[in-house]
Coordinates of C-alpha atoms in Angstrom, one line a residue:
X772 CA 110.0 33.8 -107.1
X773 CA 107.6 36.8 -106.8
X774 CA 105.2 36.5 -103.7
X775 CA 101.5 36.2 -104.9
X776 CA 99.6 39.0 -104.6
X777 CA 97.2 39.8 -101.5
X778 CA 94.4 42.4 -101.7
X779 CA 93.7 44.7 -97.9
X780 CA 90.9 46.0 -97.9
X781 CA 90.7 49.8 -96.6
X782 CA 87.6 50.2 -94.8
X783 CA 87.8 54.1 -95.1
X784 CA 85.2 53.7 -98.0
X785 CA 82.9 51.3 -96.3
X786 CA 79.5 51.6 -95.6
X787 CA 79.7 52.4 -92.2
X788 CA 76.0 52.0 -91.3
X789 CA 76.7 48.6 -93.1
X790 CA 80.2 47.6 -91.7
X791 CA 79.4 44.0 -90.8
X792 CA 77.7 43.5 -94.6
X793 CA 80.6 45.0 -96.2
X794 CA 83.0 42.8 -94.3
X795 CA 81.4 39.9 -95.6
X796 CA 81.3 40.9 -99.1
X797 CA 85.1 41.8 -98.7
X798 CA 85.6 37.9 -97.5
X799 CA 83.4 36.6 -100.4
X800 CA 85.4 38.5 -103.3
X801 CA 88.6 36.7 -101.6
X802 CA 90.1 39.7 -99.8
X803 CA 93.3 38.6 -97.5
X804 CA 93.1 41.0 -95.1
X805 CA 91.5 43.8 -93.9
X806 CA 93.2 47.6 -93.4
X807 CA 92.1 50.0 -90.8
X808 CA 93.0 53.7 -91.1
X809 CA 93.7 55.3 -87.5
X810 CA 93.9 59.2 -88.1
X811 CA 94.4 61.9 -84.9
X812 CA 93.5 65.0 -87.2
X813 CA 97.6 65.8 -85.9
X814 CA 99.4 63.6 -88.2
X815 CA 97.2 63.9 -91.0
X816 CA 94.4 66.2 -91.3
X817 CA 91.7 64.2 -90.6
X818 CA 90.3 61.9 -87.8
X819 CA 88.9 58.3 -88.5
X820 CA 89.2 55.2 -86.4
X821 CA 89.7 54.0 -82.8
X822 CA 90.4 50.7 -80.6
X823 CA 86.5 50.4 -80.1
X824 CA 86.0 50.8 -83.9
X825 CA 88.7 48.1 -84.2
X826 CA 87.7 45.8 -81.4
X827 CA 84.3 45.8 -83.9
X828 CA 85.5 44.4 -86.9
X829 CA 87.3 42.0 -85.1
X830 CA 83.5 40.3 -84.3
X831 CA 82.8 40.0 -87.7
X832 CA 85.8 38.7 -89.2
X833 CA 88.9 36.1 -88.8
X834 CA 90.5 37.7 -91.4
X835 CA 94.1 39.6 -90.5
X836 CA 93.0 43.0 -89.5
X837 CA 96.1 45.8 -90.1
X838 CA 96.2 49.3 -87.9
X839 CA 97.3 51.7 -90.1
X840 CA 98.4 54.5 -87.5
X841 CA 98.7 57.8 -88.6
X842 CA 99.1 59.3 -85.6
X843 CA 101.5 61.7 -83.1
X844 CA 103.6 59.7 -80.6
X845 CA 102.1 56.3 -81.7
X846 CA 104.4 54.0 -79.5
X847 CA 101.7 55.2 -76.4
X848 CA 99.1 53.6 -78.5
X849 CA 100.0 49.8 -79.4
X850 CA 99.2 48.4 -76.5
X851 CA 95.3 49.6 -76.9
X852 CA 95.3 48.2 -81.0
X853 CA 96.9 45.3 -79.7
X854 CA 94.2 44.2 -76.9
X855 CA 91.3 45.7 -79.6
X856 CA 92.7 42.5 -81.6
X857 CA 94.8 44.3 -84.5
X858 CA 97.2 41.5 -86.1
X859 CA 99.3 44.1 -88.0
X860 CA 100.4 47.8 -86.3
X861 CA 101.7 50.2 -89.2
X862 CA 103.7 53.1 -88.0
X863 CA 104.8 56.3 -89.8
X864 CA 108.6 56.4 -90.4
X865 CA 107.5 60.4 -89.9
X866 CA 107.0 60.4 -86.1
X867 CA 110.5 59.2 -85.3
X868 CA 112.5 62.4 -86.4
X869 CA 112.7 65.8 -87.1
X870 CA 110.0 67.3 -89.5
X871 CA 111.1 68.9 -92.7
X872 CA 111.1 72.9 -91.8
X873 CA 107.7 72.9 -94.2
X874 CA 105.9 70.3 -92.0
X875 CA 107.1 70.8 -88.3
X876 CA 103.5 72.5 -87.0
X877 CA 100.5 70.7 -86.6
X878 CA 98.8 72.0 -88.8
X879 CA 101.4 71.7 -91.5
X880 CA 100.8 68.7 -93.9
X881 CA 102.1 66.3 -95.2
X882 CA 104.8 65.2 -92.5
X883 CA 108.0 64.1 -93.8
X884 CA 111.7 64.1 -92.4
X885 CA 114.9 63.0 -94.2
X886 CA 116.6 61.2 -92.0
X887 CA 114.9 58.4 -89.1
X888 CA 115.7 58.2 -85.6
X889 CA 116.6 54.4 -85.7
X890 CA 116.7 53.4 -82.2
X891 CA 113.2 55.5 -81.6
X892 CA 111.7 53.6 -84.2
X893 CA 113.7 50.2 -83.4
X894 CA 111.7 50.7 -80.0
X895 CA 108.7 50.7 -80.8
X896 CA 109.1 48.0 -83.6
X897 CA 110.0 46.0 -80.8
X898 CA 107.3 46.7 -78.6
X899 CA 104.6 45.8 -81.5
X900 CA 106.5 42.4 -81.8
X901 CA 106.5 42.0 -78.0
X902 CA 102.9 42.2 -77.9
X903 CA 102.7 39.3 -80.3
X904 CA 101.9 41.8 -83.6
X905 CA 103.7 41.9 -87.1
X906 CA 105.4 45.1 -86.9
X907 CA 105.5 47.0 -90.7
X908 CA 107.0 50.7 -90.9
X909 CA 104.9 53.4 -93.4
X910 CA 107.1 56.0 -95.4
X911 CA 105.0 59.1 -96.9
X912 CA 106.2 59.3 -100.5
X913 CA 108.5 62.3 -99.3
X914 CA 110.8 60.6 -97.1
X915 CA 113.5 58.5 -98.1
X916 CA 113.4 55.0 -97.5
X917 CA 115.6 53.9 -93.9
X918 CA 117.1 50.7 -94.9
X919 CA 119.0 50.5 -91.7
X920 CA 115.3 49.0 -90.2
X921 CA 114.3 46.9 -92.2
X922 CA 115.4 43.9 -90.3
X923 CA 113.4 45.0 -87.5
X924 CA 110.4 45.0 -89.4
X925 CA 108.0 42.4 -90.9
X926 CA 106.7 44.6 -93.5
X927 CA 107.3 47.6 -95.4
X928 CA 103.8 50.0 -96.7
X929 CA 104.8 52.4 -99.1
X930 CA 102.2 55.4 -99.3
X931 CA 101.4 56.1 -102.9
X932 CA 99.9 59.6 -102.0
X933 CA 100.1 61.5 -99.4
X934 CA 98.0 60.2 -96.1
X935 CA 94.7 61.7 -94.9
X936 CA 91.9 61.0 -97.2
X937 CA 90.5 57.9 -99.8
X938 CA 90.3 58.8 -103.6
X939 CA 93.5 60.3 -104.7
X940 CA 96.1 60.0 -107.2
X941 CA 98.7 57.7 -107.4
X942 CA 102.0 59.3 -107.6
X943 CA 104.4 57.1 -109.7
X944 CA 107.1 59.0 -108.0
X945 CA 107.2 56.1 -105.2
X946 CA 107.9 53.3 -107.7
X947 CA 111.7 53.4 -107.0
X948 CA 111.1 53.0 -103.2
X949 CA 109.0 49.5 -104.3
X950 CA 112.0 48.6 -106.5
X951 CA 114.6 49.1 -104.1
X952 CA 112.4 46.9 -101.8
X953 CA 112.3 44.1 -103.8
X954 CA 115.9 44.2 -104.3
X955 CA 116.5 44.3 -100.7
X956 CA 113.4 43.0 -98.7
X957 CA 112.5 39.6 -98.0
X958 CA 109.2 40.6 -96.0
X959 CA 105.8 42.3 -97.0
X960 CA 105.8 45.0 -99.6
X961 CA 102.5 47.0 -99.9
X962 CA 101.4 50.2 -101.3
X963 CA 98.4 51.8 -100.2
X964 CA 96.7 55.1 -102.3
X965 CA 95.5 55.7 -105.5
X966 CA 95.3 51.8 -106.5
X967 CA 93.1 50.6 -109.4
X968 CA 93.4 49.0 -112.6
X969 CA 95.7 51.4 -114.2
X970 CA 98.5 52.1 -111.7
X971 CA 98.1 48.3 -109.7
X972 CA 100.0 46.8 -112.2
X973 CA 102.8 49.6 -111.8
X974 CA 103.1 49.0 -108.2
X975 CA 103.6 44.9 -109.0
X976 CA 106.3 45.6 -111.4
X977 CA 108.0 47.7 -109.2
X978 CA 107.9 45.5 -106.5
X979 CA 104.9 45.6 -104.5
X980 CA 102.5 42.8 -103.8
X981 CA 100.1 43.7 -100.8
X982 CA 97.8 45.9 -102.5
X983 CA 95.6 48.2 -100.6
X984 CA 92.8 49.6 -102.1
X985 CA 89.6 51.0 -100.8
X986 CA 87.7 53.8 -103.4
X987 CA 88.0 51.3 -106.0
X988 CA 87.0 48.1 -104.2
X989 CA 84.1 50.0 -102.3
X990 CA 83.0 51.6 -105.2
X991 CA 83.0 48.8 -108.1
X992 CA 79.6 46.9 -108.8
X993 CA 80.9 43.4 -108.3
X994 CA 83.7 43.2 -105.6
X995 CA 84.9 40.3 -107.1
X996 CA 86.0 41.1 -110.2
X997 CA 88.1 43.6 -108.8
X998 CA 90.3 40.9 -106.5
X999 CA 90.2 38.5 -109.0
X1000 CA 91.6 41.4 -111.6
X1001 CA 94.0 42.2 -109.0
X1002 CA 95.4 39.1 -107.6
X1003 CA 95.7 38.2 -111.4
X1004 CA 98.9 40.5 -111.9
X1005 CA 102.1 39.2 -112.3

């Protein structure tokens, strides 16, 4: 029996001199959870969001709150999403490994390896459920899957394009990856990049039914009509 489908909403493309308003429209279109994009400017070219940042959405909302962490090193940083009042941590499969020879400086993007350090990542999998979090692991769409994981994990986020910025293309070249999921997985499946009404109902099919969207949520006239679009796929 598929799961039913859940809509995070990606705060990237909120209006930030508006957060708490935005929040609440999020809630009234029936959102399930909230999804909060932590960028060093190392990982990914670009810098976003913080604890503090965190620990103020948490005021406005009861809602699940997810840390996305596209980070370096990220295992130093749970304990500080953890106390801000994250419920979900999301780390990169990328930082437990060695780089692919393209992506191995800093300022060398997008960061992918081929094969995981397991017992890195098993850490710090652990440490996010020892601080009471659910634990998901985020692969960039050019890194293989690690199935070896997966029972350490309470969720899997498949990155639909590659991470550092809202409004780009979906690339369907992840849709295996979501398939092989649903064979295999019994716990979250979400995809996050590029979703809207033409490439959402891809990412179902394949397997996928936490659906993280923020350009086209953010940007449609009447928030609800884009959940209740959403949530409606099957």
């Amino acid at each position: 029996m598929n799961k039913p489908i859940e809509i995070s909403a990606s705060i990237l493309s909120a209006d930030y001199g508006n957060l708490a308003h935005d929040i609440k429209r999020c809630e009234d279109a029936g959102v399930a959870r909230f999804h909060i994009d932590c960028m060093d400017g190392h990982f990914v070219p670009n810098l976003t969001i913080g604890p503090v940042i965190v620990e103020a959405v948490r005021k406005h909302t009861k809602l699940p709150l997810e840390a996305h962490l596209m980070i370096e090193h990220p295992g130093e940083y749970i304990e500080s999403y953890a106390k801000a009042g994250i419920d979900i941590i999301q780390i990169q499969a990328e930082c437990y490994g060695q780089r692919k020879v393209s992506c191995r400086q800093w300022d060398q993007w997008p960061k992918e390896i081929d094969n995981v350090d397991v017992a890195a990542l098993r850490s710090d999998l652990k440490k996010i459920r020892g601080a009471g979090k659910k634990a998901f692991v985020v692969f960039n769409p050019g890194t293989p899957l690690s199935e070896e994981i997966l029972d350490d994990c309470d969720g899997v986020l498949i990155m639909s394009v590659n991470p550092g910025f809202a409004g780009q293309k979906f690339m369907p070249e992840v849709l295996p990856k979501l398939m092989r999921l649903k064979e295999i997985f019994k716990g979250d499946i979400a995809v996050d990049g590029g979703i809207n009404a033409q490439t959402a109902p891809m990412a179902v099919r394949a397997g996928a039914h936490v659906l993280i969207t923020a350009s086209y949520l953010f940007g449609a006239p009447n928030l609800s009509d884009v959940t209740k679009s959403l949530k409606s796929l099957t």
